[in-house]
XYZ file of C-alpha atoms in Angstrom:
335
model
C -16.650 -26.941 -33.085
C -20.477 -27.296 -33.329
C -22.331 -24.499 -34.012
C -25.994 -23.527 -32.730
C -28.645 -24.133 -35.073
C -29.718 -20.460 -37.094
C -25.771 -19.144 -36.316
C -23.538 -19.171 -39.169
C -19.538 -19.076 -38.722
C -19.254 -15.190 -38.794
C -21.957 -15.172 -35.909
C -19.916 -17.306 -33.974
C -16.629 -15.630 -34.205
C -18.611 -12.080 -33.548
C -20.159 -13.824 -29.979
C -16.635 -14.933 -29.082
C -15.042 -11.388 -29.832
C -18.268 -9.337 -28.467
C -17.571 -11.681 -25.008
C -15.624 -9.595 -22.449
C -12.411 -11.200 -21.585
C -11.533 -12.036 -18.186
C -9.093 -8.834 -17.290
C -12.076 -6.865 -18.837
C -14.580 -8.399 -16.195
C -12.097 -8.033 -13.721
C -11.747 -4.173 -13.982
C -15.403 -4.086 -14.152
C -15.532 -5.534 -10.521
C -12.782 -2.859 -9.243
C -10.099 -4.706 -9.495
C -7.742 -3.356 -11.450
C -4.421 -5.478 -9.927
C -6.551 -8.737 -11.298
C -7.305 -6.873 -14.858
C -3.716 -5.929 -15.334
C -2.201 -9.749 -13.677
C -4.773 -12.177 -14.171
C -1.990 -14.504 -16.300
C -0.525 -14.879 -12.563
C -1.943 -17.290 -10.194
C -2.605 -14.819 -6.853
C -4.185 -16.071 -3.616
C -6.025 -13.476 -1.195
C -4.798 -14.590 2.205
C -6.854 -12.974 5.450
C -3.884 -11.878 7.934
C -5.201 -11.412 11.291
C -2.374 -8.542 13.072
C -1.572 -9.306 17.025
C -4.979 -6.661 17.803
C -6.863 -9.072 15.875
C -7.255 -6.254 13.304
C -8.262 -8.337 9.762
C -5.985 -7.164 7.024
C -6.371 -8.091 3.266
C -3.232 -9.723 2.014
C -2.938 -10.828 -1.488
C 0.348 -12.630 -3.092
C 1.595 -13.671 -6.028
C 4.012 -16.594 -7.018
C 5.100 -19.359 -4.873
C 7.109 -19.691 -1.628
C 10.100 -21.418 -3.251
C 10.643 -17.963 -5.391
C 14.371 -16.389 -4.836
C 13.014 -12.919 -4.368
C 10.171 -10.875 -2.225
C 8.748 -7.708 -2.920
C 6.672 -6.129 -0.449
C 3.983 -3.197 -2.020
C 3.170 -0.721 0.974
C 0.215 1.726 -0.143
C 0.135 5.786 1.039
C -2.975 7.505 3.118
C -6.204 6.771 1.788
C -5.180 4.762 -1.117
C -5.180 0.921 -1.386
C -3.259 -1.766 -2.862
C -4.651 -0.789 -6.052
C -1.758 2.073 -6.258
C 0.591 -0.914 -7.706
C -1.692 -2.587 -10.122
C 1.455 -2.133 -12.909
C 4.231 -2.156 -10.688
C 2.777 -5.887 -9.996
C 1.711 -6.296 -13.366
C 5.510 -5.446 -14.701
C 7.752 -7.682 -11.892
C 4.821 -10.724 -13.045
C 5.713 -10.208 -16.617
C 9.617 -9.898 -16.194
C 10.366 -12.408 -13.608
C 7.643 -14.675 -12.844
C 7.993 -17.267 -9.930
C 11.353 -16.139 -9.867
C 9.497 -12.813 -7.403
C 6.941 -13.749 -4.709
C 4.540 -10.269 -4.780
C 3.116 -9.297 -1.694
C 0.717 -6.341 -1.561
C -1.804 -4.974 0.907
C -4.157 -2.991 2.315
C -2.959 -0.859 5.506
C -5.994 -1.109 8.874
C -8.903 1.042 7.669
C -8.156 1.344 4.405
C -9.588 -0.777 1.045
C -10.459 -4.225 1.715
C -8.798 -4.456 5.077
C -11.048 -4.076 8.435
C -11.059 -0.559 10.379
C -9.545 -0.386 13.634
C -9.916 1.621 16.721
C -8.912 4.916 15.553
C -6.107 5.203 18.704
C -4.364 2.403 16.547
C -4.375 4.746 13.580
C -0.892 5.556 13.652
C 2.279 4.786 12.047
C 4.540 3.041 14.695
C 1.172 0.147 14.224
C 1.610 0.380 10.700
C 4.752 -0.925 11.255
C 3.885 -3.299 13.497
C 1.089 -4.179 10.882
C 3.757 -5.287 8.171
C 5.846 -7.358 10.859
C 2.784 -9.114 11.621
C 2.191 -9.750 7.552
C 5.869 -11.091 6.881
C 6.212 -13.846 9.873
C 2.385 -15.160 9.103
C 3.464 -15.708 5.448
C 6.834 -16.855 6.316
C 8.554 -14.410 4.361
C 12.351 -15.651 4.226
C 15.436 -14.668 2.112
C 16.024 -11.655 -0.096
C 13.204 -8.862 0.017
C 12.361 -5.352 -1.454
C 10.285 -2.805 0.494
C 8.597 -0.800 -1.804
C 6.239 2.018 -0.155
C 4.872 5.425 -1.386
C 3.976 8.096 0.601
C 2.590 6.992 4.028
C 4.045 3.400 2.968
C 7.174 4.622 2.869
C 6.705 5.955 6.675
C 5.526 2.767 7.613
C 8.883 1.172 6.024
C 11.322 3.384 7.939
C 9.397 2.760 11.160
C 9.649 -0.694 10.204
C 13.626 -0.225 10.029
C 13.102 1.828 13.086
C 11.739 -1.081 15.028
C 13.782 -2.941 17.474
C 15.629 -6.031 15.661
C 14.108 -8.972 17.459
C 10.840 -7.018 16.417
C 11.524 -7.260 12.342
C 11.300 -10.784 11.375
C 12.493 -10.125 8.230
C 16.076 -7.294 7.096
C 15.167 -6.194 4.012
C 17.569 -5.958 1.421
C 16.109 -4.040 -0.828
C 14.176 -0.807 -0.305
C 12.048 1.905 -2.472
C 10.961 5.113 -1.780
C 8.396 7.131 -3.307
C 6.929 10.568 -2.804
C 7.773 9.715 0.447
C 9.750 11.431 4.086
C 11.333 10.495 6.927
C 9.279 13.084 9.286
C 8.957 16.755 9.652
C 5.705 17.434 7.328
C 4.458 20.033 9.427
C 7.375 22.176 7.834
C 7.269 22.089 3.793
C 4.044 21.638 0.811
C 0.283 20.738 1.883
C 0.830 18.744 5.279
C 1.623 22.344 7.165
C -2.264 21.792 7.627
C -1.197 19.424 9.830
C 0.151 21.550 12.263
C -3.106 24.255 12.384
C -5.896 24.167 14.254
C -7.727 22.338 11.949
C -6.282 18.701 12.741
C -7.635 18.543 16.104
C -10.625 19.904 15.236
C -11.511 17.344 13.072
C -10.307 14.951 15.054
C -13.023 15.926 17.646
C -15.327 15.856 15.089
C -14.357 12.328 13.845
C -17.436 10.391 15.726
C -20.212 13.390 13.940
C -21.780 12.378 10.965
C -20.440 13.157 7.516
C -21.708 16.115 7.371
C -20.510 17.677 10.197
C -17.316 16.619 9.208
C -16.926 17.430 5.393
C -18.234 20.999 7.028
C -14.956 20.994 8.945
C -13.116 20.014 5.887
C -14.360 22.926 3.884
C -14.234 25.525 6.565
C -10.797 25.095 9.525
C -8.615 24.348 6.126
C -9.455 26.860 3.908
C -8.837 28.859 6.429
C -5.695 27.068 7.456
C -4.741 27.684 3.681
C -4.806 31.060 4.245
C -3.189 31.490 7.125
C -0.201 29.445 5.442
C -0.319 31.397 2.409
C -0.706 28.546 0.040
C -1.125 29.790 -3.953
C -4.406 28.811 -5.436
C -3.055 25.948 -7.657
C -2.078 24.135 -4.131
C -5.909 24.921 -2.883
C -7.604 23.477 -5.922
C -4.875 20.489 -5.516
C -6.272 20.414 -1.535
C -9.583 20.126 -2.801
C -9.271 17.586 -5.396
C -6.953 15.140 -2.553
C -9.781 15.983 0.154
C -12.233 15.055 -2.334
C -10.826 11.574 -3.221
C -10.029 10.561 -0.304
C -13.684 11.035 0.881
C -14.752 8.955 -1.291
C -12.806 6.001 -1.223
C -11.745 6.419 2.462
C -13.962 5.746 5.744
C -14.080 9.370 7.517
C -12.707 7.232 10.481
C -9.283 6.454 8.951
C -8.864 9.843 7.199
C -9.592 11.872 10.039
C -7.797 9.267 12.538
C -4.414 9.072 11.067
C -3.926 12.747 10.630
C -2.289 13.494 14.272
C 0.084 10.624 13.793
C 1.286 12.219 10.388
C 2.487 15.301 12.299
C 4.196 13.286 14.966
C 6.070 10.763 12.991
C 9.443 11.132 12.726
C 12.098 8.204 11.769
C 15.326 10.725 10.839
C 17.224 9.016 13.731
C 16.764 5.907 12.109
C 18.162 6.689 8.514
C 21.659 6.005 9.370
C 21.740 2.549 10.418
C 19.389 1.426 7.245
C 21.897 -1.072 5.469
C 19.009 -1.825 2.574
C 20.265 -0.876 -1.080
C 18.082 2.410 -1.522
C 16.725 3.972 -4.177
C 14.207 6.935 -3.520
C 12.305 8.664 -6.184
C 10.334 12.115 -6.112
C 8.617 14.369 -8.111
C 9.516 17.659 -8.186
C 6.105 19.250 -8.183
C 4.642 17.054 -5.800
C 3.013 19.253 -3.220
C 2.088 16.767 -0.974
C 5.478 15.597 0.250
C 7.812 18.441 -1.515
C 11.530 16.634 -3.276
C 13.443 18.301 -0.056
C 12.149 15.280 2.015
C 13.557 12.947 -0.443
C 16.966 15.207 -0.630
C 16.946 14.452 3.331
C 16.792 10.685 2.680
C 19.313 10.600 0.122
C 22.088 12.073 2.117
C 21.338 10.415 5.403
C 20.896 6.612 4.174
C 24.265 5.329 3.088
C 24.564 4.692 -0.710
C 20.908 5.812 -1.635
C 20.578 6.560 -4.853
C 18.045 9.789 -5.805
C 15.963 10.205 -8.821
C 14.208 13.499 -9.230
C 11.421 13.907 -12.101
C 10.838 17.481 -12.484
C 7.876 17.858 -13.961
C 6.298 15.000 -11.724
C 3.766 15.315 -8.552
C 3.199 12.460 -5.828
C 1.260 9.867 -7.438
C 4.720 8.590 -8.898
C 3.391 4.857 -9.274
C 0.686 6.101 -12.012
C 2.609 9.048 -13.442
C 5.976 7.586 -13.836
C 5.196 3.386 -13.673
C 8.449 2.715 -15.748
C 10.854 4.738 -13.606
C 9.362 2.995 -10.097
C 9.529 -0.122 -12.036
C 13.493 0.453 -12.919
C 14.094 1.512 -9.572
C 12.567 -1.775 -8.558
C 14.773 -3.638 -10.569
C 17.545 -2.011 -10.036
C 17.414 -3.049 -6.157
C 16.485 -6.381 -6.946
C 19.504 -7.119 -9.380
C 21.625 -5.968 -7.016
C 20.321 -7.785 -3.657
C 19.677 -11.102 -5.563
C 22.037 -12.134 -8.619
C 19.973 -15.573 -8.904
C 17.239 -13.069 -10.827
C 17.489 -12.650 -14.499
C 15.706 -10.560 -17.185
């Protein structure tokens, strides 16, 4: 190795060490999926859905691998919700799993939509759209939390010549099959306050974090939610503010009360394994209780002490449950 004129070896070896590595530069740009993966070859593939709506797609491993796991993200979160879920299947199985992950219309990297197309049923329509362009063939995993876990039962709920692809495998968590209007936070969702700020959707942000702070608190008390759930309110509404545009937090609100896929829970044939968090607020372990006994087999795992960000607070249990529906749809995988 030469080394620069005036540098001794020490000074060398400190340069090299001082130098940020690549995963390090990677979370510096925001991307933490890249920092916690970057020993596994990805490729960000623009997927244009059938309303011309431009969704970012990225995947991991090659075509020829025996398994597919397919990462659906919950309401104003992104991809980035399964940076070491993705990080763990890339480590344990390699090209043996093809990763797909990406972010729903409107939110992260993916282009906003009109906001009458912000609703679940599309969603669904979304992911078809995502597994024929990539050709997604033989055994696959659905794994979705929260709002991606709606958009997998509506998936299921679609008409069969609509799903290019039967799952075999699917993972639940935090996550319902309808009815949030009746338990934990997303009562809101059935006040006054969700049409009201979905006339306000087209105001500036002002005008509409006014509406946040003003129709729900109210709403809160009217519902007679504790104090801990109204600081949690404020924290979620806070976040999602940031990261979200107003347009796709506001817009998917009315289709959250709507949805409903109960009807659909029976015929899912998809080894299932749903996991909850017993203090999660958002959507309350009863949902998940509701999914367990109507989908045949399911298996349910309750954390206690957990809330609904299950991927971050519990990563090894989502990545078991992962595994656990893999092993069983595909005995080809090993590890």
């Amino acid at each position: 190795m030469h080394i620069p004129q005036g540098m001794n070896v020490k000074d060398v070896v400190r340069a090299i060490s001082d130098r940020p590595s690549p995963a390090s530069q990677a979370a510096s740009r925001g991307d933490p999926i890249a920092a916690l993966t970057l020993t596994r070859r990805y490729t960000d593939v623009p997927v244009a859905t059938r309303d011309g709506t431009q969704l970012a797609v990225r995947v991991y491993g090659p075509p020829t691998a025996t398994h597919t796991v397919v990462f659906l993200h919950g309401f104003c979160l992104n991809r980035a919700t399964w940076a070491r879920q993705i990080a763990y299947l890339t480590r344990r199985y390699g090209d043996a799993v093809r990763i797909i992950s990406y972010d729903h219309r409107g939110h992260g990297k993916s282009s906003g939509a009109p906001t009458s197309t912000y609703r679940i049923d599309q969603l669904a329509t979304d992911l078809a759209d995502v597994l024929r362009a990539l050709n997604i063939a033989g055994f696959v995993t659905l794994v979705g939390h929260s709002m991606g876990g709606f958009t997998a039962l509506s998936y299921l709920g679609l008409p069969a010549h609509l799903r290019p692809v039967e799952p075999h495998g699917l993972v639940l968590v935090a996550t319902a099959a309808g009815k949030l209007t009746d338990r934990g936070l997303c009562r809101l969702l059935a006040t006054p306050a969700t049409p009201a700020l979905c006339g306000l959707v087209d105001h500036t942000p002002t005008q509409v974090l006014r509406a946040l702070s003003g129709p729900l608190l109210t709403a809160l008390r009217w519902r007679g939610i504790d104090r801990a759930e109204r600081i949690a309110l404020v924290a979620l509404t806070a976040a999602a503010l940031a990261t979200t545009p107003l347009t796709t937090a506001v817009g998917f609100l009315p289709t959250l009360a709507s949805y409903d896929q109960h009807p659909t829970l029976p015929s899912i044939s998809a080894r299932t394994v749903i996991v909850s968090g017993g203090a999660d607020i958002l959507t309350p372990p009863a949902h998940s209780a509701e999914l367990a006994a109507a989908i045949p087999g399911a298996t349910h795992i309750q954390l206690p002490q957990a809330g609904h960000m299950l991927p971050q607070e519990a990563p090894h249990v989502i990545n078991d449950a992962i595994s656990q529906v893999m092993a069983v749809t595909s005995s080809s995988l090993t590890g």
